[in-house]
mmCIF file of C-alpha atoms in Angstrom:
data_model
loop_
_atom_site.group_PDB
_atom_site.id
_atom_site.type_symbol
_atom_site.label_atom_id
_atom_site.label_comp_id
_atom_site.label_asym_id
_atom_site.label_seq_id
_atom_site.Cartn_x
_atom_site.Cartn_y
_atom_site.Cartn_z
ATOM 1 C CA UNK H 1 69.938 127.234 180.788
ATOM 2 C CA UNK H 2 72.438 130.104 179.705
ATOM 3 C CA UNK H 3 70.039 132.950 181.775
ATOM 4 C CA UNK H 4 71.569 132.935 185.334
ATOM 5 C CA UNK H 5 68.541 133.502 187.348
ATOM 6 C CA UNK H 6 66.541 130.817 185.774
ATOM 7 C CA UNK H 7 69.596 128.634 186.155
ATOM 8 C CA UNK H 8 70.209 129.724 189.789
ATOM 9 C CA UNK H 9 66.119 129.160 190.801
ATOM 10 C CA UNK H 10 65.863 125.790 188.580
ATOM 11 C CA UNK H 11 67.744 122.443 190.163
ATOM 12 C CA UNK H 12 66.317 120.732 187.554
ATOM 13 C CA UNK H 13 67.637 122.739 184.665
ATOM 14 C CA UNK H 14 71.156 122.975 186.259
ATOM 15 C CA UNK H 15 71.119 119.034 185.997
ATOM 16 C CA UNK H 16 70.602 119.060 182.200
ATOM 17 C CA UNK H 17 72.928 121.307 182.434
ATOM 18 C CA UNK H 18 75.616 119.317 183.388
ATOM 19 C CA UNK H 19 74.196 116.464 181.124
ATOM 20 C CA UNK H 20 74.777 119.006 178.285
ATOM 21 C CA UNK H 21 78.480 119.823 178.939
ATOM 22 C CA UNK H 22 79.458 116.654 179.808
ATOM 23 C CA UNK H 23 78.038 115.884 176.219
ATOM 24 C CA UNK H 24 79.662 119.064 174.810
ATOM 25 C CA UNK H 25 81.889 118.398 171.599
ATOM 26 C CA UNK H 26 84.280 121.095 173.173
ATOM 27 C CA UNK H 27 85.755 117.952 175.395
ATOM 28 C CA UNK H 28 87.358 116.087 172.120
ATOM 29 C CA UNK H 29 87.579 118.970 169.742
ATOM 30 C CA UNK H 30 91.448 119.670 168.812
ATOM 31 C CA UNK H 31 92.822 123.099 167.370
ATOM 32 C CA UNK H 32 92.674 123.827 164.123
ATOM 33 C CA UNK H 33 94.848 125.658 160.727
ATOM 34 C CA UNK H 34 93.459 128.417 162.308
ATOM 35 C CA UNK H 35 94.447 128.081 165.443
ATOM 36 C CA UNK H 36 97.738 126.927 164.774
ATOM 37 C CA UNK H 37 98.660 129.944 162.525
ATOM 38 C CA UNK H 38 97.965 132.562 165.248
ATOM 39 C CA UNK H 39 99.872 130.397 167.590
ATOM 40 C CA UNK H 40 102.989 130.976 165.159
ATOM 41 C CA UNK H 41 102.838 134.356 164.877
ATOM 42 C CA UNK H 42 103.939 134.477 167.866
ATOM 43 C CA UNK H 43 107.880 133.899 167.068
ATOM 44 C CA UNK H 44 107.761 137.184 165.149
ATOM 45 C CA UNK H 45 106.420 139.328 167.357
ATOM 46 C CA UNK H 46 103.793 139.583 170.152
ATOM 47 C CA UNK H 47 99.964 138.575 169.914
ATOM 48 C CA UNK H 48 97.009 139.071 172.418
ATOM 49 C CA UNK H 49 94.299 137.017 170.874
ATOM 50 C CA UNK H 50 90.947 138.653 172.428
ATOM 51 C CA UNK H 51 88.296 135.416 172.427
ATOM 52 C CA UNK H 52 84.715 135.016 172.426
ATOM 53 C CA UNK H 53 85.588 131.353 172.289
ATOM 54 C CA UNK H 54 85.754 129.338 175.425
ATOM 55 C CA UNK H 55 87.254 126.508 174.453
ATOM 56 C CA UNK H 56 90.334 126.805 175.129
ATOM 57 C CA UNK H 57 91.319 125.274 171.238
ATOM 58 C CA UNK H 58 94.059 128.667 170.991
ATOM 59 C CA UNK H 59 95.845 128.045 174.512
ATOM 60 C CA UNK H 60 96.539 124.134 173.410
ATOM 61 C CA UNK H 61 97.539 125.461 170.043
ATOM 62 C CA UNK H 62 100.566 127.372 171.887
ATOM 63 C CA UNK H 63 99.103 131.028 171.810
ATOM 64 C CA UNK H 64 100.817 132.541 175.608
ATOM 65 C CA UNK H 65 98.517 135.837 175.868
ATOM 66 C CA UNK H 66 94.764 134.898 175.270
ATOM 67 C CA UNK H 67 91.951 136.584 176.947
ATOM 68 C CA UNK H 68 89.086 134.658 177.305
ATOM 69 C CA UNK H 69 86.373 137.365 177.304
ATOM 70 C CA UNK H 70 83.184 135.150 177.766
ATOM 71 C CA UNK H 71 85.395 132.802 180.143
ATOM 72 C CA UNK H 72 86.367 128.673 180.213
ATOM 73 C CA UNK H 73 84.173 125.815 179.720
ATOM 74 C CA UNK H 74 87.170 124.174 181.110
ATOM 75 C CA UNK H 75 86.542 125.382 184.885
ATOM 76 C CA UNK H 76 84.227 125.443 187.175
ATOM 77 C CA UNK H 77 82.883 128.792 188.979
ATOM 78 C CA UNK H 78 80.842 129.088 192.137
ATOM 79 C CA UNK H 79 77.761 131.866 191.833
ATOM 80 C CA UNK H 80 78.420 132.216 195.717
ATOM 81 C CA UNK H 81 81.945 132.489 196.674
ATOM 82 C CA UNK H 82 83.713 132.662 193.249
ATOM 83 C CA UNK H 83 85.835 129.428 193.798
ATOM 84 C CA UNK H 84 87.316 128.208 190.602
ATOM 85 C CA UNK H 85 88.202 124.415 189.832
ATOM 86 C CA UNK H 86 89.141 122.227 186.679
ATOM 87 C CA UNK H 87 86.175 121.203 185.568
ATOM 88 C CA UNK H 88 86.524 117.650 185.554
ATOM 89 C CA UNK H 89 86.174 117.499 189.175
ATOM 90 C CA UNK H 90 82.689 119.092 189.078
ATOM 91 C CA UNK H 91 81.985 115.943 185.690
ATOM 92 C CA UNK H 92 83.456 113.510 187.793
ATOM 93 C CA UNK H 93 80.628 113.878 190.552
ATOM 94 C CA UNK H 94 77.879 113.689 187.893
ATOM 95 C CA UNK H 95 79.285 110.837 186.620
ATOM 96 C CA UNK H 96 79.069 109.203 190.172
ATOM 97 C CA UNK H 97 75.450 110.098 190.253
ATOM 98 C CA UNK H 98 75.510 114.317 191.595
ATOM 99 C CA UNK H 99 72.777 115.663 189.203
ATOM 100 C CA UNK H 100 73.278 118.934 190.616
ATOM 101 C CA UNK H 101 76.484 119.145 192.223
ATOM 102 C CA UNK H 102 77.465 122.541 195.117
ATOM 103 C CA UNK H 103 80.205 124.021 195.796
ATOM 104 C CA UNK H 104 82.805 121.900 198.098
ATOM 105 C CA UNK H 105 83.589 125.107 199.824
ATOM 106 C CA UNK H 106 80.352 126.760 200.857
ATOM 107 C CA UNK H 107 77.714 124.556 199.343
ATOM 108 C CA UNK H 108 76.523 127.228 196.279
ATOM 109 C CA UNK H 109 75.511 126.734 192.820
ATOM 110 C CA UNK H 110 78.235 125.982 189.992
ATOM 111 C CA UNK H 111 78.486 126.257 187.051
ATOM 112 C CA UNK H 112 80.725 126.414 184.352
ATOM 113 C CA UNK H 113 83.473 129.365 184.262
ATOM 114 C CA UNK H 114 81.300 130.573 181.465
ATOM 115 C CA UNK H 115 79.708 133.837 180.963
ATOM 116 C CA UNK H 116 76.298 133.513 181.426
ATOM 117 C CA UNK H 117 73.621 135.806 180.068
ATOM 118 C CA UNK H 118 72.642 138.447 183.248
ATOM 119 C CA UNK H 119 76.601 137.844 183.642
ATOM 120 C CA UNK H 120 79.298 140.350 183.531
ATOM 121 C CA UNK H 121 82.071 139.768 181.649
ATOM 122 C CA UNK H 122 85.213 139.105 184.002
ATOM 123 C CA UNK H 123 86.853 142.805 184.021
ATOM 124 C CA UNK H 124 90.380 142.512 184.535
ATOM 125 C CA UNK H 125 89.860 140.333 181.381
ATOM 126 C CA UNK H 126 87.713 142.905 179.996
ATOM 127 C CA UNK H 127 90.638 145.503 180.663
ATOM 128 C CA UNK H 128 93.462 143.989 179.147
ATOM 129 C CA UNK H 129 91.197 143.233 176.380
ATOM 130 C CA UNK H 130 90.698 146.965 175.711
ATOM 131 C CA UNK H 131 94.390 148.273 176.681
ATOM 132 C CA UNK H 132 95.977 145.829 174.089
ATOM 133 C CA UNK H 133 93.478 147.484 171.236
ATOM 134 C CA UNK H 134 94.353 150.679 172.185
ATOM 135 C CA UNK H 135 97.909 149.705 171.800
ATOM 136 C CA UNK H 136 98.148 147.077 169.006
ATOM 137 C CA UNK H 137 99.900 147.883 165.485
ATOM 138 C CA UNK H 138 97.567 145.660 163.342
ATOM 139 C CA UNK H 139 94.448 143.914 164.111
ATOM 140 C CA UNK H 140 92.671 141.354 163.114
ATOM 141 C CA UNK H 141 89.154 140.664 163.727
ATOM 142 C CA UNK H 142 89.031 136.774 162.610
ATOM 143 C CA UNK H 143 85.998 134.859 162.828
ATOM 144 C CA UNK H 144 83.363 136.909 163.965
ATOM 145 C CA UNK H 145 80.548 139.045 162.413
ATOM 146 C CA UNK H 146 81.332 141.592 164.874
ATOM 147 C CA UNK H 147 77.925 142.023 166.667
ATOM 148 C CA UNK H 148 77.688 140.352 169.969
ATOM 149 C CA UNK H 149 78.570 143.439 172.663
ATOM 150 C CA UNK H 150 80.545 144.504 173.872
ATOM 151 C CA UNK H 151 83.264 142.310 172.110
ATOM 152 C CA UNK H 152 82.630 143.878 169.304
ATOM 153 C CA UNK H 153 83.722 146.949 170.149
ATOM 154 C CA UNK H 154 87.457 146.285 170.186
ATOM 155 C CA UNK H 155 87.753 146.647 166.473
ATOM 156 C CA UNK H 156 86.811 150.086 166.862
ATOM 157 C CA UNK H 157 88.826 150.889 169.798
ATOM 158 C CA UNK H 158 91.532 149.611 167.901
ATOM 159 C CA UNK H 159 91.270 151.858 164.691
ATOM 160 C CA UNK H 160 90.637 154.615 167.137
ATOM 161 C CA UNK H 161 94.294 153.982 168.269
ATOM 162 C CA UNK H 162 95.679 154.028 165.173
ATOM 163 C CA UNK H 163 95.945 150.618 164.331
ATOM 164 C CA UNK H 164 95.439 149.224 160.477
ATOM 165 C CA UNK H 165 92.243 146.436 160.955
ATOM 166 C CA UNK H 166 92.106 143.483 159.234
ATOM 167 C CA UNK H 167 88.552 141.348 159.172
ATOM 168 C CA UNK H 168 89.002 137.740 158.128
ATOM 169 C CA UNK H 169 84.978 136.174 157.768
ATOM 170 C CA UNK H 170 83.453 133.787 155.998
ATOM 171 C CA UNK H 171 80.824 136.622 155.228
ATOM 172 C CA UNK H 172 80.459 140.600 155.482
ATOM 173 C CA UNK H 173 80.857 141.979 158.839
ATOM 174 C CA UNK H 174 80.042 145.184 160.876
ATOM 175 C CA UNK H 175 83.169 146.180 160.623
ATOM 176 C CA UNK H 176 84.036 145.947 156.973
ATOM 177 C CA UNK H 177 83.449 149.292 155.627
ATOM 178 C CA UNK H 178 85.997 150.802 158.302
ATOM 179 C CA UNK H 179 88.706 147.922 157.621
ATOM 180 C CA UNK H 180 91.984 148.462 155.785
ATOM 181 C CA UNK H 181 91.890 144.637 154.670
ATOM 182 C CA UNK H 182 88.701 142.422 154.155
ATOM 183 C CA UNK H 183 89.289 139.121 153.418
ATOM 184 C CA UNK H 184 85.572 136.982 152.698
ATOM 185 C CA UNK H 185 86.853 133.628 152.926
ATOM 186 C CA UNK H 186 87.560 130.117 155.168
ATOM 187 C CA UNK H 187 89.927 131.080 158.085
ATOM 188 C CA UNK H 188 92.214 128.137 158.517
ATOM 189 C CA UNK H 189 93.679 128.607 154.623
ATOM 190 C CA UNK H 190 93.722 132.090 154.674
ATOM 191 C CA UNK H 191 95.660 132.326 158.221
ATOM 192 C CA UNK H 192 98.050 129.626 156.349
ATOM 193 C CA UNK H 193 98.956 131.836 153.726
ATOM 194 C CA UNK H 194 99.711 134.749 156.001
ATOM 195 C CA UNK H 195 101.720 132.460 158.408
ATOM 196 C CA UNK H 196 103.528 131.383 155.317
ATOM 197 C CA UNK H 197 104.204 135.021 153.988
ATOM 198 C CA UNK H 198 105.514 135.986 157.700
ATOM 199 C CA UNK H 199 108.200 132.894 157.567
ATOM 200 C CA UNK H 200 109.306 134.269 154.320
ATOM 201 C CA UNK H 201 110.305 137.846 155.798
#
């Protein structure tokens, strides 16, 4: 169900679709340490937080600038016409008995504002993503191992600009040998400390 042409020729696997996201533990998770520290940063200088994530945790932690690379499970997305609504619209129909609801504007396929796999990823997301690597003074890759393409590559990009790298991971990532700082340990005590040691400047 996450490869677009099966889900586009399969009705039936677009309804357990929607059975599966409506199930999704995305709908009552709540930000974390984590979360919250990045969000904070933010009254010392300016952050872009670049996301694989969709969602949505670092927006209701109080992060401003985040680029959702892989998109929102919190809208919905026609394949035809590109119309975007909250997604509890689209949830609201299922729950009233749509299996396999269309698109209120021209009848096509939805789906969540997810990016899919035969998907591109949205590219004036993609853009920004790259342009604030270029530009950044320090960044941190938090979170990820660093392999899935072509987030991956904005680590590089931004020690090709100049910029010091920091890699926060519960284990080693791609990116480690080139880092300035590698940190191997949980993210939401480790982001604590350096939100503390910020306040204290």
């Amino acid at each position: 169900m996450f490869d677009l042409d099966a889900y586009r020729a399969d009705a039936q696997l677009r309804s357990d679709a929607w059975r599966m996201r409506m199930a999704s533990e995305i709908r009552t998770s709540r930000p974390n340490a984590g979360h919250g520290s990045i969000a904070a940063w933010e009254g010392k200088r300016r952050v872009t937080v670049a996301t694989q994530n969709i969602d949505g945790l670092q927006q209701r932690a109080g992060s401003s600038e985040v680029l959702e690379l892989h998109g929102s499970y919190w809208e919905s997305m026609c394949l035809d016409c590109d119309d975007r609504r909250p997604i509890s619209e689209v949830f609201a129909r299922v729950e009233s008995g749509d299996p396999d609801p269309t698109c209120e504007d021209c009848g096509g396929i939805l789906k969540t504002g997810t990016v899919a796999f035969g998907q591109a990823l949205p590219i004036q997301t993609w853009t920004a993503a790259q342009e604030a690597a270029m530009a950044c003074d320090i960044a941190f890759a938090i979170g990820s191992t660093l392999t899935v393409q072509p987030a991956a590559s904005l680590a590089t990009l931004a020690v090709q600009g100049g910029s010091p790298l920091v890699v926060i991971n519960g284990d080693p990532t791609h990116a480690d040998a080139g880092a300035d700082v590698v940190i191997h340990d949980r993210i939401g005590p480790t982001l604590t400390l350096i939100t503390q040691a910020l306040a204290d400047r």
